[in-house]
Tab-separated table of C-alpha atoms in Angstrom:
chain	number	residue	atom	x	y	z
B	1	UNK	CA	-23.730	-11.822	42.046
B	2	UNK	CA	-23.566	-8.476	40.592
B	3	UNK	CA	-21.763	-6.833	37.626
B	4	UNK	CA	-19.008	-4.762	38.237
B	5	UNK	CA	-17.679	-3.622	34.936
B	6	UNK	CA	-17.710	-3.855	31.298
B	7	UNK	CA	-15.531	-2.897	28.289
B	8	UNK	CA	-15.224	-3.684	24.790
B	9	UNK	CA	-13.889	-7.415	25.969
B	10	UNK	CA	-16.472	-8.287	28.334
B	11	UNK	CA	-17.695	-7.631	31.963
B	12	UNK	CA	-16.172	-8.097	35.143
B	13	UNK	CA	-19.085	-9.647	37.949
B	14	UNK	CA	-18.596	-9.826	41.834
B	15	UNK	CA	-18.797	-13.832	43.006
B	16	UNK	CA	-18.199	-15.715	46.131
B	17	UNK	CA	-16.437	-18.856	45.931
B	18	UNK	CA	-18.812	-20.943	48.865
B	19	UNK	CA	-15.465	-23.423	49.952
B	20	UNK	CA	-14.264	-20.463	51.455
B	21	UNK	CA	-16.545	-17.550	51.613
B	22	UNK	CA	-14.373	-15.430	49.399
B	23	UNK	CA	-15.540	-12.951	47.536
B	24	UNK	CA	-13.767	-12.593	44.067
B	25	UNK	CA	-14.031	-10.730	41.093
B	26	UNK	CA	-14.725	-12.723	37.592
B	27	UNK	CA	-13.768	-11.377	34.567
B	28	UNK	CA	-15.532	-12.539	31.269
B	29	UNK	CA	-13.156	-12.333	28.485
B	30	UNK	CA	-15.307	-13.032	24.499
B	31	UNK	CA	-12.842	-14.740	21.924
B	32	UNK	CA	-14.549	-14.632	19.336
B	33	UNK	CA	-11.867	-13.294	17.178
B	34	UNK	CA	-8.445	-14.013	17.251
B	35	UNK	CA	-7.488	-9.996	18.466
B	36	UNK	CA	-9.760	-11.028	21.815
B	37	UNK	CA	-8.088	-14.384	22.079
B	38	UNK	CA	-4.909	-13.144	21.661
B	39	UNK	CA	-5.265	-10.474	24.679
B	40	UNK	CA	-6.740	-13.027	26.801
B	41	UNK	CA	-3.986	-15.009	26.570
B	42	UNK	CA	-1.390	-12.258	27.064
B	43	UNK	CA	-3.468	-10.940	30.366
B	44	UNK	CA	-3.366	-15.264	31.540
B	45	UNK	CA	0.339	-14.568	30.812
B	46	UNK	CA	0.966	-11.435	32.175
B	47	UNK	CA	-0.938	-12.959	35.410
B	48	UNK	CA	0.710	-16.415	35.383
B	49	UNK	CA	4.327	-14.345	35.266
B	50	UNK	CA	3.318	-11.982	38.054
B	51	UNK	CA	2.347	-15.255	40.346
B	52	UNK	CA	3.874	-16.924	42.991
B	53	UNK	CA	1.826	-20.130	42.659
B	54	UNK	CA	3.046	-22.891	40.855
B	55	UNK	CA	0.836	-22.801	38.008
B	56	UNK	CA	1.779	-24.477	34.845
B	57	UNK	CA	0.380	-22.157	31.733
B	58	UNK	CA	0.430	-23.075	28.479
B	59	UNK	CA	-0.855	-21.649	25.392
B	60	UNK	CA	-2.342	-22.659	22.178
B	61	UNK	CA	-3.705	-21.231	19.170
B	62	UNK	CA	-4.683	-23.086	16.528
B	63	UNK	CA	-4.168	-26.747	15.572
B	64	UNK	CA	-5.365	-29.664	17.840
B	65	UNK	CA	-5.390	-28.367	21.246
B	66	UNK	CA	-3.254	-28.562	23.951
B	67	UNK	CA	-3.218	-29.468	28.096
B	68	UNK	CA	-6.482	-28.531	29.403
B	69	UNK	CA	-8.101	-27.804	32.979
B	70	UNK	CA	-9.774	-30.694	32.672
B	71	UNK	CA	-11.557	-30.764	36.236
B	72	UNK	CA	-13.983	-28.056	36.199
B	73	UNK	CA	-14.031	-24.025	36.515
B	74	UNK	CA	-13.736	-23.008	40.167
B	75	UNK	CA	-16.934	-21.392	40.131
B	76	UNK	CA	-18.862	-24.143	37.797
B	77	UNK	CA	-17.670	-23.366	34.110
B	78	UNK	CA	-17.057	-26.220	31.684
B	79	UNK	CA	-13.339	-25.563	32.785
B	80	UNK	CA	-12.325	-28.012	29.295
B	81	UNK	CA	-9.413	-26.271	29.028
B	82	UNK	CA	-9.691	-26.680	25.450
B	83	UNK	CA	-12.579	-25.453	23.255
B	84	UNK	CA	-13.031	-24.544	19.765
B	85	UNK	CA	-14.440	-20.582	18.743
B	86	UNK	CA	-14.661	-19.605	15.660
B	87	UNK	CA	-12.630	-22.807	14.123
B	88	UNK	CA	-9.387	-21.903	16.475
B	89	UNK	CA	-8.460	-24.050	19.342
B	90	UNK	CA	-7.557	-22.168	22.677
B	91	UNK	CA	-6.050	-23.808	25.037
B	92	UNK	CA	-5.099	-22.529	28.624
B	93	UNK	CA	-4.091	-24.524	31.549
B	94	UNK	CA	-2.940	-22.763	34.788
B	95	UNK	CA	-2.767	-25.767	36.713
B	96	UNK	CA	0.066	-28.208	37.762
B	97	UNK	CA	-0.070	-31.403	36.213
B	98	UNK	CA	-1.628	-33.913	38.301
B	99	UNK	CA	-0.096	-37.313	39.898
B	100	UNK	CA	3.136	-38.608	38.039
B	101	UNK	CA	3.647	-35.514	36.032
B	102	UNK	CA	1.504	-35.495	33.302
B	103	UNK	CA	-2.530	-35.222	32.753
B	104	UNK	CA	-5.200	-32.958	34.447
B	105	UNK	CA	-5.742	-32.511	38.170
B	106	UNK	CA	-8.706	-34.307	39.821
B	107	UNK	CA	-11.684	-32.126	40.370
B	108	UNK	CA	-10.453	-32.790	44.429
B	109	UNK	CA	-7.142	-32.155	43.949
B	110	UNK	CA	-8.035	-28.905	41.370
B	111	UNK	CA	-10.678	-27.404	44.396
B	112	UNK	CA	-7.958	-27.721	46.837
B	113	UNK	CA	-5.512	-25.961	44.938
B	114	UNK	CA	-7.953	-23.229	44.018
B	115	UNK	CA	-8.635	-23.077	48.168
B	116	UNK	CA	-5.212	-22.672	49.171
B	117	UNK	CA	-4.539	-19.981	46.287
B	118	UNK	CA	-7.122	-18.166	47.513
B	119	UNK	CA	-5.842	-18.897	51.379
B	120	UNK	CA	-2.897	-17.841	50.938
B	121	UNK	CA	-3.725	-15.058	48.427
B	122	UNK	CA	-0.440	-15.981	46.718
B	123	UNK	CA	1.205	-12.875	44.071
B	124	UNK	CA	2.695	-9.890	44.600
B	125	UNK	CA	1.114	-7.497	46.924
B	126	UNK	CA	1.139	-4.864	44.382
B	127	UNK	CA	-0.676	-6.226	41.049
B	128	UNK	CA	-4.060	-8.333	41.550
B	129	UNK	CA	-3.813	-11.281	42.515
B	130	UNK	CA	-5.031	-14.578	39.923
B	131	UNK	CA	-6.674	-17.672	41.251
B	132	UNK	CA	-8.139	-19.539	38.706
B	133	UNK	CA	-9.420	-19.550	34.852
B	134	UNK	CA	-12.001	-21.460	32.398
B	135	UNK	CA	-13.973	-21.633	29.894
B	136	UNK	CA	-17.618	-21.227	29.153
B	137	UNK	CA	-17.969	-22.416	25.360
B	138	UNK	CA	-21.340	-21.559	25.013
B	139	UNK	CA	-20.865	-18.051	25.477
B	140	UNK	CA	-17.252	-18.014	23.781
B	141	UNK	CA	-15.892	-16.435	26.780
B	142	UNK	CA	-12.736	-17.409	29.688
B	143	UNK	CA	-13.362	-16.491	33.061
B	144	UNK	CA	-10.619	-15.409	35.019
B	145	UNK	CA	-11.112	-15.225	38.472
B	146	UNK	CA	-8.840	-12.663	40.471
B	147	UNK	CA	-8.622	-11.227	43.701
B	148	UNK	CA	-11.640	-8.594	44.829
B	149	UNK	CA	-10.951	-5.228	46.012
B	150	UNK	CA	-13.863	-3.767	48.275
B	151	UNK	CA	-13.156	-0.304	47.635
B	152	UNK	CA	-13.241	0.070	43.912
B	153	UNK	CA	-10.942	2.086	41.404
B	154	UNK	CA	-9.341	5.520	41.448
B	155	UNK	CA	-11.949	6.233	38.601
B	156	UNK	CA	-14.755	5.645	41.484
B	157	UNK	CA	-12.707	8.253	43.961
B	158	UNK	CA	-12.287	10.880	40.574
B	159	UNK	CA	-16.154	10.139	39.777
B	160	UNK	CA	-17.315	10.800	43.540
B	161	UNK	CA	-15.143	13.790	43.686
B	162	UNK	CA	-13.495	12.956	46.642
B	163	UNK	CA	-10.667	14.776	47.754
B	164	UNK	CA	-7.448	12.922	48.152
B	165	UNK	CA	-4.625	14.240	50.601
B	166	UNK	CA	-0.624	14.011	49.508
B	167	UNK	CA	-0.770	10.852	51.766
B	168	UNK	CA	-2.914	8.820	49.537
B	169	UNK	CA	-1.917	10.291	46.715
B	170	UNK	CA	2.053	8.816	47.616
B	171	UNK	CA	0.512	5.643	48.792
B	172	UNK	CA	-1.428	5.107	45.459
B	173	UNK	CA	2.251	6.016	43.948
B	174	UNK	CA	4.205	3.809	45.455
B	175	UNK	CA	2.049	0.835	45.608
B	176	UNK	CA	2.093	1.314	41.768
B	177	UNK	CA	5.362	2.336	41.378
B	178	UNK	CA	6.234	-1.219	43.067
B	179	UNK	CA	3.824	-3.297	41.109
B	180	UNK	CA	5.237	-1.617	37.692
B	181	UNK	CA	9.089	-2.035	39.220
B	182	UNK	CA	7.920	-5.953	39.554
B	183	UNK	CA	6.530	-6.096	36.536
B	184	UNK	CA	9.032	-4.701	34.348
B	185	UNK	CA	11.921	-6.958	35.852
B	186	UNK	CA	10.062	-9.015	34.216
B	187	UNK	CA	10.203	-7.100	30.884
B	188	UNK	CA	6.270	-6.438	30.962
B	189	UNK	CA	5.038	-3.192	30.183
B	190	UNK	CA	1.112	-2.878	31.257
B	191	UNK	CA	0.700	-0.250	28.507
B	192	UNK	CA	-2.733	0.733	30.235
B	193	UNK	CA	-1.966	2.361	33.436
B	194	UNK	CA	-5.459	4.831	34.428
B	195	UNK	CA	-7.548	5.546	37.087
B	196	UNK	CA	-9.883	2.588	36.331
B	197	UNK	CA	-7.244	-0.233	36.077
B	198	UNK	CA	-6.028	1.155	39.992
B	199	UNK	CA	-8.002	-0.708	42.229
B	200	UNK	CA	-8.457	-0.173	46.008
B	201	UNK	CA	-9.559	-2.325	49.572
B	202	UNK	CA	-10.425	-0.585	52.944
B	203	UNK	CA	-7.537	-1.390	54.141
B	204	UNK	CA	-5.527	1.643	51.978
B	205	UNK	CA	-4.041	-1.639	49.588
B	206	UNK	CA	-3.722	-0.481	46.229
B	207	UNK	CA	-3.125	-2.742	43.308
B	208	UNK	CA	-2.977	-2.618	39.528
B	209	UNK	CA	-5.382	-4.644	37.304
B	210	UNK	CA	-6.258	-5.096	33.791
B	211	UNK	CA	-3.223	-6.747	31.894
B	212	UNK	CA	-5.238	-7.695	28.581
B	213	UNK	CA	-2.631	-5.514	26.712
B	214	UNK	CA	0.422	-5.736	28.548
B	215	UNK	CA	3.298	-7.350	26.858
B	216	UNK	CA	6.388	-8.606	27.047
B	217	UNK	CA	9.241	-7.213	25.376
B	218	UNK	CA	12.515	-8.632	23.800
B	219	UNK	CA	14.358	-5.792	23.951
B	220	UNK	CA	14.285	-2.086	25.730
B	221	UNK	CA	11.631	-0.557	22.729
B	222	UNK	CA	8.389	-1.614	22.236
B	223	UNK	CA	6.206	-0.158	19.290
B	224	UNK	CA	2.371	-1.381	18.940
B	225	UNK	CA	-0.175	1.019	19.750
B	226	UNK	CA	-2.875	0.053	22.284
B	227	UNK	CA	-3.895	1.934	25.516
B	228	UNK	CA	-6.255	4.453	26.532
B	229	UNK	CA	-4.906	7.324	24.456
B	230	UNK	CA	-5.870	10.118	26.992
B	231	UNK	CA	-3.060	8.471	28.907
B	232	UNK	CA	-0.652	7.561	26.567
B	233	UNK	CA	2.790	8.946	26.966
B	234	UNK	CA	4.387	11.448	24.074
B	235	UNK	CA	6.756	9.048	22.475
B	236	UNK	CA	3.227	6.398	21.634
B	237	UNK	CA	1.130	9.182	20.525
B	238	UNK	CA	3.640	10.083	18.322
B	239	UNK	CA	4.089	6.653	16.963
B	240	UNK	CA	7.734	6.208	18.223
B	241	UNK	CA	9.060	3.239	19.536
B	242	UNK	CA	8.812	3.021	23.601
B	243	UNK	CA	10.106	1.499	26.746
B	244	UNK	CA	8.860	0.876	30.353
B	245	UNK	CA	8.884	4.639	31.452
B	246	UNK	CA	5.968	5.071	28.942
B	247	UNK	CA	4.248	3.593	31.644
B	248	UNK	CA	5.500	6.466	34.326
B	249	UNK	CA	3.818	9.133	32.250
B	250	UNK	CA	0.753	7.356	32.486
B	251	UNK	CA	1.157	6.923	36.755
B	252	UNK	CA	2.079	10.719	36.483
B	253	UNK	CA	-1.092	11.389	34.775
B	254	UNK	CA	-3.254	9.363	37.094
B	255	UNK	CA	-1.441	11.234	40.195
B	256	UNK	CA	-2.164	14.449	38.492
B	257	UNK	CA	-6.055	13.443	38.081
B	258	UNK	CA	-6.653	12.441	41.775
B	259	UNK	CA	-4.686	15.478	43.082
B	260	UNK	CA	-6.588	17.749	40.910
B	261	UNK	CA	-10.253	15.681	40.864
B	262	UNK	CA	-9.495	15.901	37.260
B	263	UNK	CA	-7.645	15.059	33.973
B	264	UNK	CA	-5.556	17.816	33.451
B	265	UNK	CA	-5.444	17.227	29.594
B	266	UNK	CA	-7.878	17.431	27.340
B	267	UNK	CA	-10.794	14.834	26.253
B	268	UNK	CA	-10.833	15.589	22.710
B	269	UNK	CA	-8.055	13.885	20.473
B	270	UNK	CA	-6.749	16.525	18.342
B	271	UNK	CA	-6.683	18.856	20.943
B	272	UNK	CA	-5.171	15.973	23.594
B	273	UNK	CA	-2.451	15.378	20.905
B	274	UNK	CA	-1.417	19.472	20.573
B	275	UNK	CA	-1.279	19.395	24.068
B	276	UNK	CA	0.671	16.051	24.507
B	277	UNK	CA	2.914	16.726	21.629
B	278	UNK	CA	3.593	20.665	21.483
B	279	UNK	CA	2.636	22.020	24.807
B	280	UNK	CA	4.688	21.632	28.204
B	281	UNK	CA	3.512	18.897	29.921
B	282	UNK	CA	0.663	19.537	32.968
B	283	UNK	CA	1.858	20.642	36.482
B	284	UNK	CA	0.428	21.189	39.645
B	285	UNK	CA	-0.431	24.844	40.903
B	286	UNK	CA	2.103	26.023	42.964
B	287	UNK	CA	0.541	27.049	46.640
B	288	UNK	CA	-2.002	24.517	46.204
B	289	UNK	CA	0.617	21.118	46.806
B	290	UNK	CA	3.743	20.491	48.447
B	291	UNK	CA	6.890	21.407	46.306
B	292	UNK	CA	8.201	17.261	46.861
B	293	UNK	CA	4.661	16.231	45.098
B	294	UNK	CA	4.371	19.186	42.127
B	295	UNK	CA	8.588	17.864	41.713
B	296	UNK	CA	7.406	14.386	41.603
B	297	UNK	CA	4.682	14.537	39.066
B	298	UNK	CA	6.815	16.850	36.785
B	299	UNK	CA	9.311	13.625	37.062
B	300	UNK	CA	6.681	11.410	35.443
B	301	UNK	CA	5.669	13.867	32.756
B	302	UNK	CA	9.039	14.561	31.516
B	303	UNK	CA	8.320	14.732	27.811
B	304	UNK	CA	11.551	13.489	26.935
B	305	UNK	CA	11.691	9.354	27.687
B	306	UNK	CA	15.297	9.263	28.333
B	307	UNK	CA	14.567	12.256	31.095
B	308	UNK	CA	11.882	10.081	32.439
B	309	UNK	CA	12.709	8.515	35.553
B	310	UNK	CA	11.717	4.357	36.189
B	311	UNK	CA	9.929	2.801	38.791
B	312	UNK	CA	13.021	2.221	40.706
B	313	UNK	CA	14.485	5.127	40.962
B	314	UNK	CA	11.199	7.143	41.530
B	315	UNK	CA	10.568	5.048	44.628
B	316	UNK	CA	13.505	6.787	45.909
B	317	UNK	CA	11.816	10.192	45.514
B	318	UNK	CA	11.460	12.653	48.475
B	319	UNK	CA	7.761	12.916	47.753
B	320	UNK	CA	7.950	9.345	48.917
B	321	UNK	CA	10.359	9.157	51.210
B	322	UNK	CA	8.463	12.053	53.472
B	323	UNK	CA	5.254	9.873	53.484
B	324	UNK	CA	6.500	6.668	53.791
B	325	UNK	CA	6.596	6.166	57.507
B	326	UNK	CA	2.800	7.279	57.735
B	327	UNK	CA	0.273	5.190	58.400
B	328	UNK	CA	-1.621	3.377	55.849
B	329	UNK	CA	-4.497	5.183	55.172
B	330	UNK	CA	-8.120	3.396	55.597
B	331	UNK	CA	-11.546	4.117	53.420
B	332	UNK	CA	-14.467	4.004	55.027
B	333	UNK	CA	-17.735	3.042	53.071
B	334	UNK	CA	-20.935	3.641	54.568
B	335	UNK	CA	-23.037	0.229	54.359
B	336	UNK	CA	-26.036	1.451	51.767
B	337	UNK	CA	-29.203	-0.298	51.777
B	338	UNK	CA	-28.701	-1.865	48.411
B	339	UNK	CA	-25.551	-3.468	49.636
B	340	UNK	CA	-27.415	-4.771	52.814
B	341	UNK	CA	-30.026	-6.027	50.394
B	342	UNK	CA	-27.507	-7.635	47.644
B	343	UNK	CA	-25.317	-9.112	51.074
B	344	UNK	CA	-29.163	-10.928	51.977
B	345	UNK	CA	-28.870	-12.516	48.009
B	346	UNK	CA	-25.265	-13.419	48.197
B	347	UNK	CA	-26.287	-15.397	51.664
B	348	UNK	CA	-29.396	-16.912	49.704
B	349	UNK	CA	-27.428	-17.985	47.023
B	350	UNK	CA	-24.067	-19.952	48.994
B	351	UNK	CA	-27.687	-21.490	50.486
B	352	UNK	CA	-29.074	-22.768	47.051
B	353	UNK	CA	-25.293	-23.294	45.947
B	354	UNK	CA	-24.889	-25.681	49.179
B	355	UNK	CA	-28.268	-27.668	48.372
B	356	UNK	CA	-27.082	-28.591	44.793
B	357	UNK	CA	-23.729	-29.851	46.274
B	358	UNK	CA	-25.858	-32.234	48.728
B	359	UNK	CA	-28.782	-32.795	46.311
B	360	UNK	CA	-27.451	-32.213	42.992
B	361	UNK	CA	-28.814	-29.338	40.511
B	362	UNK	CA	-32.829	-30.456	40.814
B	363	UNK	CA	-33.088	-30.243	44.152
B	364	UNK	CA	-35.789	-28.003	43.908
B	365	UNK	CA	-38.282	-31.104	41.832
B	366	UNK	CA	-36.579	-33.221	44.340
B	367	UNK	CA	-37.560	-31.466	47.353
B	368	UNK	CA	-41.030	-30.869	45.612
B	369	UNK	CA	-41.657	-34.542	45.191
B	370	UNK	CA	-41.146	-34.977	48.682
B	371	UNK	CA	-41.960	-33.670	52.453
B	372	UNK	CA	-39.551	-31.440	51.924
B	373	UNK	CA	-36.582	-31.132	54.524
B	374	UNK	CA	-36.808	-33.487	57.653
B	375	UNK	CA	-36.364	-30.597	60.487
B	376	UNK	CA	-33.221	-32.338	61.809
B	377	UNK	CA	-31.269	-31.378	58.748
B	378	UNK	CA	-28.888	-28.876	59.232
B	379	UNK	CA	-26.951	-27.140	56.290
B	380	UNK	CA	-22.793	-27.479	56.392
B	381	UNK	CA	-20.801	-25.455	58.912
B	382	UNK	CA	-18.792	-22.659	57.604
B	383	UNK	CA	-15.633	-22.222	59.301
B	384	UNK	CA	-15.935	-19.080	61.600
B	385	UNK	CA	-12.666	-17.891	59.830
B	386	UNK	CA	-14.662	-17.700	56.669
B	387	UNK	CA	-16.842	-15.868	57.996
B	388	UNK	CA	-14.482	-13.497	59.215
B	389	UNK	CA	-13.302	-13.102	56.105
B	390	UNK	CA	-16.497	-12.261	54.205
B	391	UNK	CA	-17.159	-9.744	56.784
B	392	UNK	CA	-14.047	-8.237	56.150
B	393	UNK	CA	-14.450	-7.994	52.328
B	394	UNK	CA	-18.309	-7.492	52.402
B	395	UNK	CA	-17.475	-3.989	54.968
B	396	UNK	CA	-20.032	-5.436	57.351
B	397	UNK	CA	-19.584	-6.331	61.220
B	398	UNK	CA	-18.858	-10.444	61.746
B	399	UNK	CA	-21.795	-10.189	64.159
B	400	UNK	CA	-24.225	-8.408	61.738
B	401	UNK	CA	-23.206	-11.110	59.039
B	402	UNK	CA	-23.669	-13.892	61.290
B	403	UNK	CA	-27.225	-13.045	62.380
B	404	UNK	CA	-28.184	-12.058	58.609
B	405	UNK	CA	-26.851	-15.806	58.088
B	406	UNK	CA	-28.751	-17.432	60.591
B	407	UNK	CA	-32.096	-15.437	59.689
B	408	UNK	CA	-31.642	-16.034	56.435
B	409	UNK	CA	-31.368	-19.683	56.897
B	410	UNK	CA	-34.866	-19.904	58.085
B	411	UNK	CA	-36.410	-18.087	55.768
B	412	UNK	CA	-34.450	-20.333	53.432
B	413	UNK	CA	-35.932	-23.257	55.245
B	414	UNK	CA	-38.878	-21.973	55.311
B	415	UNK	CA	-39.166	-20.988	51.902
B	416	UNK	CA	-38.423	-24.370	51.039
B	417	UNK	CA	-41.340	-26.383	53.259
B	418	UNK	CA	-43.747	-23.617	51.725
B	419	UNK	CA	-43.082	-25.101	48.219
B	420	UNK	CA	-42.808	-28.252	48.798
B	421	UNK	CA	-46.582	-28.029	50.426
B	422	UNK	CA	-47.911	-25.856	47.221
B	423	UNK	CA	-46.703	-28.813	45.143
B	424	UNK	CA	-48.509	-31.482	47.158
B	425	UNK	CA	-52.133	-28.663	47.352
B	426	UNK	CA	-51.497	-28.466	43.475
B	427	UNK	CA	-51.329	-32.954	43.435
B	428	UNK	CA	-53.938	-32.898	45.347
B	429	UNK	CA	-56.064	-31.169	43.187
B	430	UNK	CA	-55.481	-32.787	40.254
B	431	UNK	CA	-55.846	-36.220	41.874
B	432	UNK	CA	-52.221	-37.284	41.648
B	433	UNK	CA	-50.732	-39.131	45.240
């Protein structure tokens, strides 16, 4: 549909998966190299460990391959499973086995796991939730489909300048503070927590994203150096080996930004190391925030690790605590006339996407060679629920969706007859029946 993102891996694009009207976000990851495959298959990890779904996940690098999707990607990839780049095999399966144990799921069986993933929007309520992954060969990309969140990233709120109360700023702390506690149970660090891997819905969720350098550690110290390095904590500028409260300096940092409307170190690296390594760390002006929040935030950016609080033990935190009982706070996004004209293509396209499924993918020649569509046919009922839903995510009305639906139905229809006459005037001409 529309491209929401890109870094030095690929681009993220908004999609709708048509079985159930759901919009999700798709994440193109290149492996071309083995430092891109590599992340790709710690972020499948990292998102296969965070998941409640019983997903099987294996990985391979190298040599002949291993289990394979095998069915198809849930949004049309090649969804092999298995495909050679660059003379290295990758293979990533994050489906069950299918019937007696062994082999790939049926493309039936593979859709209706993929629907009640997405039904159930299985995961922790915290991190970003994973439905689905595959491969496009030709482009030497995976695809990882994950949950969408209509309201964007903490970057968007910092970009917009728009001012964020101590509410949302403990909401946006705890709801990472929980997602971090989860995932270092599970002896993850994300290694990348920032404004633009914090992503939002209207309904005040907050969740964190991005795990394409998270990893799992054997023991408490970790020591590779990857991150944004405006966020990086002391101890990994400095080179020294690090733990899981490297990423609480990093959540301290990102508090610090929205409470302030911006980073308070600086963007230059010399002069963000001197600061990071030989200055006190940043607080909050006194007079300007409540004494619980400036407390909190100078918990994060203890310079000293040991000093440093984890997620645990800062959801205990009175800045917390005060706000916790508080309602959950909404954003509101005004409905802009691009979005009402990109909802009218989204609605075009589950159109085209539900011809191909009943025609197959010429059923534009077909329709062509023919009278086009009989006026009894009627295009497959979408559950109202689905509808619902869409509305929900999309930030739209159900009623306003459901009359953009129907008009844009006949204008599909329309559209269609019109073509199919222009190819019989254009026969005609040219003498053909």
């Amino acid at each position: 549909m529309e491209e929401l993102g890109r870094g030095a891996g690929g681009q993220v694009y908004k999609a709708i998966f048509v079985p159930t009207m759901t919009l999700v976000a798709v994440k193109e990851v290149y492996v071309d190299d083995a430092q891109k495959r590599q992340a790709m298959l710690g972020e499948l990890g990292a998102l296969h460990n965070m998941s409640k779904a019983d997903f099987q996940f294996t990985d391979t690098l190298g040599g002949a391959g291993g289990a394979g999707g095998g069915a198809g990607g849930l949004l049309g990839g090649s969804g092999s499973g298995s495909t050679d780049l660059e003379g290295s095999t990758l293979s990533a399966s994050v489906h069950p086995p299918g019937p007696g144990g062994g082999g790939a799921l049926s493309a039936e069986d593979r859709l209706a796991q993929t629907v009640a993933a997405i039904q159930d929007r299985k995961g922790s309520p915290h991190i970003v939730a994973f439905y689905d992954a595959y491969t496009e060969p030709a482009r030497g990309s995976v695809m990882l489909v994950l949950e969408y969140m209509n309201a964007g990233t903490l970057e968007d709120l910092v970009k917009a300048k728009v001012p964020v109360d101590e509410h949302m700023l403990a909401t946006v702390a705890e709801s990472v503070l929980r997602g971090l506690r989860e995932l270092h149970a599970k002896h993850q660090i994300h290694r990348d927590i920032k404004p633009s891997n914090i992503l939002l819905d209207r309904d005040g969720n907050v969740k964190i994203s991005d795990f394409g350098i998270a990893r799992e550690v054997a023991s408490d110290l970790a020591s590779t150096q990857v991150g944004t390095f405006q966020y990086m904590s002391p101890e990994r500028i400095q080179a020294q080996p690090y733990s899981f409260n490297s990423d609480i300096w990093s959540l301290g940092l990102v508090v610090a930004t929205l409470a302030l409307g911006k980073m308070p170190l600086p963007a230059k690296y010399w002069e963000l190391v001197t600061a990071v390594t030989e200055r006190a760390p940043p607080e909050l002006p006194r007079g300007l925030f409540s004494e619980e929040l400036r407390a909190f935030v100078a918990a994060c950016l203890s310079k000293d690790a040991d000093r440093r609080p984890g997620a645990a033990r800062l959801l205990d935190h009175p800045f917390l605590l005060s706000n916790r009982d508080r309602v959950k706070p909404k954003i509101t996004l005004p409905l802009t006339e691009g979005q009402i004209k990109r909802l009218k293509t989204l609605l075009r396209k589950v159109l085209e996407f539900q011809m191909k499924q009943i025609l197959g993918k010429d059923w534009e020649t077909i329709l062509c060679n023919s009278n086009g569509l009989d006026s009894s046919f009627k295009f497959p009922r979408i559950k109202k629920r689905y509808f619902r839903r869409l509305a929900h995510d999309y930030g739209v009305e159900f009623e306003v969706l459901k009359t953009a639906y129907q008009k844009e139905t006949i204008r599909f229809y329309r559209d269609i007859q019109q073509m199919s006459g222009a190819h019989k005037d254009a026969n005609r001409k040219k003498g053909k029946p």
